[in-house]
Short mmCIF file of C-alpha atoms in Angstrom, two decimals:
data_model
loop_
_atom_site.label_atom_id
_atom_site.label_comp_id
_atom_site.label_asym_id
_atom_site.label_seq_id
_atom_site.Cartn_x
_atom_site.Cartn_y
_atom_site.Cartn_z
CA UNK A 106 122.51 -81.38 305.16
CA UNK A 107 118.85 -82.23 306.31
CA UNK A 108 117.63 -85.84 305.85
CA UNK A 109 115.01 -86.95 304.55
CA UNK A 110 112.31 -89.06 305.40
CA UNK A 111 111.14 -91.83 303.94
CA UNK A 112 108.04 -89.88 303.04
CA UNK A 113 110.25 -87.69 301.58
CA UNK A 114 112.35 -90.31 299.85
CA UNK A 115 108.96 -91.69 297.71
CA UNK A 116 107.51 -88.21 297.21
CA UNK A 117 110.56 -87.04 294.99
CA UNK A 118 111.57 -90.47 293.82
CA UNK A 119 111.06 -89.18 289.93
CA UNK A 120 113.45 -86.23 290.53
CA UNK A 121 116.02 -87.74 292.56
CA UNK A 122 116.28 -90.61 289.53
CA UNK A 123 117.71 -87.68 287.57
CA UNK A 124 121.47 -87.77 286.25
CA UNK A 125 123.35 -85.30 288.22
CA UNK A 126 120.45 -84.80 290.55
CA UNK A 127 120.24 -87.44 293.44
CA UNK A 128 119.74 -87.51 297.47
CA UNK A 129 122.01 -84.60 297.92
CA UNK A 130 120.11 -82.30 295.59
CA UNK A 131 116.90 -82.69 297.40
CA UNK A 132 118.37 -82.37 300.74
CA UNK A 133 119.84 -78.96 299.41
CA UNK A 134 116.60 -77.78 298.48
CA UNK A 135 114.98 -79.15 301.69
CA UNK A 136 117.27 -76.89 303.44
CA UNK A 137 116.82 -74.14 301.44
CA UNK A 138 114.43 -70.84 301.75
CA UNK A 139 113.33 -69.02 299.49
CA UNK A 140 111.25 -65.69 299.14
CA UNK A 141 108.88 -64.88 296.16
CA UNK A 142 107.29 -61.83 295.61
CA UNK A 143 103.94 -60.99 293.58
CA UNK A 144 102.65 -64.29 294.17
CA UNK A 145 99.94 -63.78 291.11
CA UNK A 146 100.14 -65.63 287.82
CA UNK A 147 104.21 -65.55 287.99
CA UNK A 148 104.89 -65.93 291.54
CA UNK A 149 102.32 -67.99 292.55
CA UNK A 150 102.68 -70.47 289.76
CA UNK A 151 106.57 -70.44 290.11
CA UNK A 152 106.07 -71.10 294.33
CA UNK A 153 103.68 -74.11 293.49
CA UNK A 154 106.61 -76.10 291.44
CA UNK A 155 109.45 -74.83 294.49
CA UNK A 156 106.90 -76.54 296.61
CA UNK A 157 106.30 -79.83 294.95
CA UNK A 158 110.16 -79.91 294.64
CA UNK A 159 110.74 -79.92 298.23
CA UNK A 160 111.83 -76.47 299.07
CA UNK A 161 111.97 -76.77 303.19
CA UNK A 162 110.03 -73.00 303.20
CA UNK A 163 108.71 -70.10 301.10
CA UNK A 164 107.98 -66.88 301.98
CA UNK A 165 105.37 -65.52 300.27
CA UNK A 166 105.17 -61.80 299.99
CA UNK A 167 101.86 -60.31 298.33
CA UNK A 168 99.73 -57.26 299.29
CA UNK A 169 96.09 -56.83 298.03
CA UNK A 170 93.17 -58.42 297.73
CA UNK A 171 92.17 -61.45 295.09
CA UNK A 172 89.70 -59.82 291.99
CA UNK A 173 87.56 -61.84 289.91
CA UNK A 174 89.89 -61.36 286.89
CA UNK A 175 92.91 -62.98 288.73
CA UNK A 176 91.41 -66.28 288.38
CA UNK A 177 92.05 -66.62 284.74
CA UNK A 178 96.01 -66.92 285.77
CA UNK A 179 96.58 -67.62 289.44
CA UNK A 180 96.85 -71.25 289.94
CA UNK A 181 96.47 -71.22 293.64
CA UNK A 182 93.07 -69.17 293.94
CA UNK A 183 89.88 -70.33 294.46
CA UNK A 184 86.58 -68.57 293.28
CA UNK A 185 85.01 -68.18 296.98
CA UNK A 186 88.38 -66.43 297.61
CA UNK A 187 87.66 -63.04 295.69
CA UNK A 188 88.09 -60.21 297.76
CA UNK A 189 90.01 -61.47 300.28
CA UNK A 190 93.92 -61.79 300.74
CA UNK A 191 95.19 -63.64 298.02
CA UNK A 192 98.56 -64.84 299.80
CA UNK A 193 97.05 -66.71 302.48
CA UNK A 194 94.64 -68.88 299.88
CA UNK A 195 98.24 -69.68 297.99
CA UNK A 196 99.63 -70.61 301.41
CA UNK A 197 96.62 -72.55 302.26
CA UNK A 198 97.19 -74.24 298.82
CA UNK A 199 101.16 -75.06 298.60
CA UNK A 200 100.04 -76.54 302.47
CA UNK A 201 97.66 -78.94 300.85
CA UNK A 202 99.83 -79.69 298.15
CA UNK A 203 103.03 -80.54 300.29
CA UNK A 204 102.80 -80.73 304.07
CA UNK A 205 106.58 -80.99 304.72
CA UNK A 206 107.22 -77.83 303.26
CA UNK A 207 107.07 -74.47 305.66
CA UNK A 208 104.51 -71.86 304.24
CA UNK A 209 105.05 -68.32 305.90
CA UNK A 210 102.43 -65.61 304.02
CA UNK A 211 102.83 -61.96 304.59
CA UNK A 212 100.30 -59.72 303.46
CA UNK A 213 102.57 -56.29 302.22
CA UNK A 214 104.21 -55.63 299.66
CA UNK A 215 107.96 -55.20 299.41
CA UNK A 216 109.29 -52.21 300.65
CA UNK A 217 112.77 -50.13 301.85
CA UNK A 218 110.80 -51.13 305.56
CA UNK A 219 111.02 -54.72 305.03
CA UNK A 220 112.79 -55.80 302.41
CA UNK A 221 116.03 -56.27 304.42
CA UNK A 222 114.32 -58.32 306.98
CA UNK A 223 112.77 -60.62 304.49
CA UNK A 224 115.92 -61.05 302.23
CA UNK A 225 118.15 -61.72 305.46
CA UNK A 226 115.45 -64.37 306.21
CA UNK A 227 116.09 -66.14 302.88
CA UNK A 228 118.66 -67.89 300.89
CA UNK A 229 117.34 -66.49 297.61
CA UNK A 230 114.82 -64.39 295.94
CA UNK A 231 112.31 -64.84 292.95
CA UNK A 232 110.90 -61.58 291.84
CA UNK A 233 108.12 -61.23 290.33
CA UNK A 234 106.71 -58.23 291.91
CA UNK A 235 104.03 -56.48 289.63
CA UNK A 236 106.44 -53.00 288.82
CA UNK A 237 109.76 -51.93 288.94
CA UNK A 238 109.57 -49.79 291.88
CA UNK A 239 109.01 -53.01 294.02
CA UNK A 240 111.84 -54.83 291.78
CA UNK A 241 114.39 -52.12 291.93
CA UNK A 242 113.97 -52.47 296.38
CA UNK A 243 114.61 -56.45 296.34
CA UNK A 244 117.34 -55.84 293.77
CA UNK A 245 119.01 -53.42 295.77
CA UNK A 246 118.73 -55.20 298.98
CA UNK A 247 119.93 -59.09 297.45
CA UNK A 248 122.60 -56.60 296.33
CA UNK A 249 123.41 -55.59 299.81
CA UNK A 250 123.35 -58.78 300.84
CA UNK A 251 124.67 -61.29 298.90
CA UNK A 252 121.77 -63.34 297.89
CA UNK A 253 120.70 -64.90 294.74
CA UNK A 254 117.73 -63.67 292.67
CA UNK A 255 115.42 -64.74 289.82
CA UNK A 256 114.43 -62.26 287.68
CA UNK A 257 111.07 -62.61 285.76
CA UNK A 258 108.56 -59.88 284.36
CA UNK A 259 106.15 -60.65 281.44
CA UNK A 260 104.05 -57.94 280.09
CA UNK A 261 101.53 -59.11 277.12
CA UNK A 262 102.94 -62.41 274.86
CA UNK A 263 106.67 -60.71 275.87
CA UNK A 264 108.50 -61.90 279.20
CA UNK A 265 112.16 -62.14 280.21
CA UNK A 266 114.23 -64.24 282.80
CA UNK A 267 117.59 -63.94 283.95
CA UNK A 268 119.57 -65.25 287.30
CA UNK A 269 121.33 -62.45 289.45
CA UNK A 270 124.25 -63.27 291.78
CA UNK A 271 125.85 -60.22 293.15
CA UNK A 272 129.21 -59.52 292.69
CA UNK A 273 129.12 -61.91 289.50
CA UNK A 274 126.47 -60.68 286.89
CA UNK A 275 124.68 -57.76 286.35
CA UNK A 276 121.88 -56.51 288.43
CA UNK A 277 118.42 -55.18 287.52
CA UNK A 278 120.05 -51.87 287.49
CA UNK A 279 122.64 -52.13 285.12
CA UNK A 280 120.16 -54.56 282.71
CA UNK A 281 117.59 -51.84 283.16
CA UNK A 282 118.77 -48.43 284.13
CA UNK A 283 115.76 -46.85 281.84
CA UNK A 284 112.41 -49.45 282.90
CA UNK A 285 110.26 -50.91 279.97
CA UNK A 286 107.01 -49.60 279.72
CA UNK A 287 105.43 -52.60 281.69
CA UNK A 288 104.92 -51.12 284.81
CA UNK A 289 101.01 -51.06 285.61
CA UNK A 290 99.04 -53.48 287.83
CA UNK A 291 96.42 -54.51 284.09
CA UNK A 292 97.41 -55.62 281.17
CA UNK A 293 96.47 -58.15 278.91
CA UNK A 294 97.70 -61.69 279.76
CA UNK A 295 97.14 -65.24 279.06
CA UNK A 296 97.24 -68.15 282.04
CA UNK A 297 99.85 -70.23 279.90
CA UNK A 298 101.73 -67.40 279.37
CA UNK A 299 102.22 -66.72 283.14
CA UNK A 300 102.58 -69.85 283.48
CA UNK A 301 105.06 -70.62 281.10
CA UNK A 302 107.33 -68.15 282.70
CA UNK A 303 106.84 -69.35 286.03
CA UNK A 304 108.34 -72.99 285.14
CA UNK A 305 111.26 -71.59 283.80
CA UNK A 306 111.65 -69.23 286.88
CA UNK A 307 110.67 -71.80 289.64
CA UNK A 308 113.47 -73.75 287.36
CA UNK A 309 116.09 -71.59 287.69
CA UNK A 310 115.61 -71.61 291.03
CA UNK A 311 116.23 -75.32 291.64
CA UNK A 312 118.87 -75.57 289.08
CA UNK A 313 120.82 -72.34 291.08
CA UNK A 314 120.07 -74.64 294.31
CA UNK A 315 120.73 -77.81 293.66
CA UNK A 316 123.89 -77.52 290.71
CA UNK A 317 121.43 -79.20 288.35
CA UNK A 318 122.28 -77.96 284.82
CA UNK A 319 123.62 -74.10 284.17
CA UNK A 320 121.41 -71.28 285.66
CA UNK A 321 121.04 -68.09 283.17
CA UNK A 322 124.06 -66.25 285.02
CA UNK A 323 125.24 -63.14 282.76
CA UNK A 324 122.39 -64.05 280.32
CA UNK A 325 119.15 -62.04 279.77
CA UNK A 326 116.26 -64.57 278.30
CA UNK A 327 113.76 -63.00 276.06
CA UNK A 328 110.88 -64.51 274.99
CA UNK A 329 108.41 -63.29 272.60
CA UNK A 330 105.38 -65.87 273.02
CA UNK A 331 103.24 -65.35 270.41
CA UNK A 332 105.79 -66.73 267.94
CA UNK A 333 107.58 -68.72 270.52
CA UNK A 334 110.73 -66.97 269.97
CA UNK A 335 113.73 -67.49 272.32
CA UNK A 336 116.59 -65.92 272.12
CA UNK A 337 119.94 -65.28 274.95
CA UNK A 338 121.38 -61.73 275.17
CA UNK A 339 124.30 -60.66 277.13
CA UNK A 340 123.46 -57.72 279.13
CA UNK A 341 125.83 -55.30 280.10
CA UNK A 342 127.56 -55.17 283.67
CA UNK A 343 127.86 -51.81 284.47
CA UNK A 344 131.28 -51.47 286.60
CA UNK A 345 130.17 -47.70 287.55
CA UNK A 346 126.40 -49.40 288.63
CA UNK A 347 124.83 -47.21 291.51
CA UNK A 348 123.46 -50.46 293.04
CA UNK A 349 125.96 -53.31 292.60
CA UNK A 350 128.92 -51.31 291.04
CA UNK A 351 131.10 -52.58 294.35
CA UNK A 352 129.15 -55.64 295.00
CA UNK A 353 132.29 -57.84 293.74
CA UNK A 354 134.15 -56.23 297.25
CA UNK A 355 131.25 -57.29 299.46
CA UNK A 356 129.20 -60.26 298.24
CA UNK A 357 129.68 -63.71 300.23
CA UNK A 358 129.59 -66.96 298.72
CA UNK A 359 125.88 -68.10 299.29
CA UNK A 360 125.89 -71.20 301.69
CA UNK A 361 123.86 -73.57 299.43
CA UNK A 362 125.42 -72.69 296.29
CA UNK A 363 128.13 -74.52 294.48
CA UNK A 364 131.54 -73.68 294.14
CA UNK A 365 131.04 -74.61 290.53
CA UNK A 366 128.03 -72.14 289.74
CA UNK A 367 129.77 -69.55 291.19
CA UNK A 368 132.83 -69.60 288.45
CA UNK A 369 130.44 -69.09 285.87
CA UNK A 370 129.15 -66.48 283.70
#
């Protein structure tokens, strides 16, 4: 476990009051690293609350350039920051925002090339890449490796959120082996709604990290905005999967997480 400083200590005062929560928590989260991907509305939003909770470092993966109709979503842009790389202005920002937390920006998109690389470099995952092409490559390689990942896609008033540990609960794959229609870089979309989903995902996140509370393990949250309709569905875990359909032979035990989240599901 990392200490932390008394700097530290003040800044997450409110949170380490919590029942169950407590110095330990927040040293497991300082010494924690996780990657996020698509760091727009979802990502970016969902990277700001991992970094005013003390994360020790986030890799930020986002290709492409920030466009004038980003800015009715993504938190961490500014307006003289159109046309150029959005996922250095969202490091620059989470910087500002929290100074002991490690920023590392990479302009790219996830790939076969370097998703391995990236999701070695990390305890866990949050995807929230823009299409399933990029989603199906970081499930497969978490997969492969053992690691964690948040799940969250929104499309519209309609999003979804589920927690992924390999070995344990289905993957992407098996909750998707035919992709919903979502998969196009516009659409229409509201900041809260983004935003809404990025709470709950940067939430999962912490809760998966620090034991806080139950993570959606083996669950599949659906959310239909507009009404503000929640409901929990059990998606099916495909023993025959292509991707994880061994995974329970050659997952390890994720150092951070605890025994006790681990059982469940």
């Amino acid at each position: 476990m990392l200490n932390l400083t008394p700097t530290e200590l003040e800044r997450y005062r409110r949170q380490i009051m919590l029942p169950g929560f407590g110095e330990e928590a927040q040293q497991r989260l300082k010494a924690s690293t996780v990657l996020v991907t698509g760091v727009g509305g979802l990502g970016g939003t969902a990277a700001l609350y991992l970094a005013v909770a003390g994360v020790g470092k986030l890799i930020l993966v986002r290709g492409g350039k920030l466009r004038l109709d980003d800015m009715n979503r993504q938190v961490l842009m500014t307006q003289d920051w159109v046309g150029k790389p959005r996922v250095f202005q969202a490091m620059a920002t989470l910087r500002a925002l929290n100074p002991d937390v490690e920023i590392e920006a990479l302009c790219e998109y996830i790939t076969p090339e370097n998703v391995d690389r990236l999701v070695q470099s990390s305890d866990m995952a949050l995807d929230c890449a823009h299409n399933f092409g990029e989603r199906d490559v970081l499930n497969a390689a978490c997969v492969r490796w053992g690691k964690p990942m948040v799940e969250a896609a929104m499309n519209d008033m309609e999003a979804y959120l589920t927690t992924i540990i390999p070995g344990q609960t289905p993957c992407l794959s098996c909750i998707f082996p035919e992709k919903p229609n979502w998969d196009r870089r516009s659409f229409g979309v509201l900041g809260a709604v983004s935003g809404t989903l990025a709470c709950l995902t940067a939430l999962e996140a912490i809760k998966l990290i620090t034991g806080l509370g139950e993570p959606l393990l083996s669950q599949l949250l659906t959310i239909d905005l507009s009404r503000l309709e929640f409901a929990k569905r059990r998606p099916y875990h495909d023993p025959d999967c292509p991707v994880c359909g061994h995974a329970d032979k050659q997952a390890v035990a994720h150092p951070f997480t605890p025994p006790l989240l681990l059982t469940r599901g």
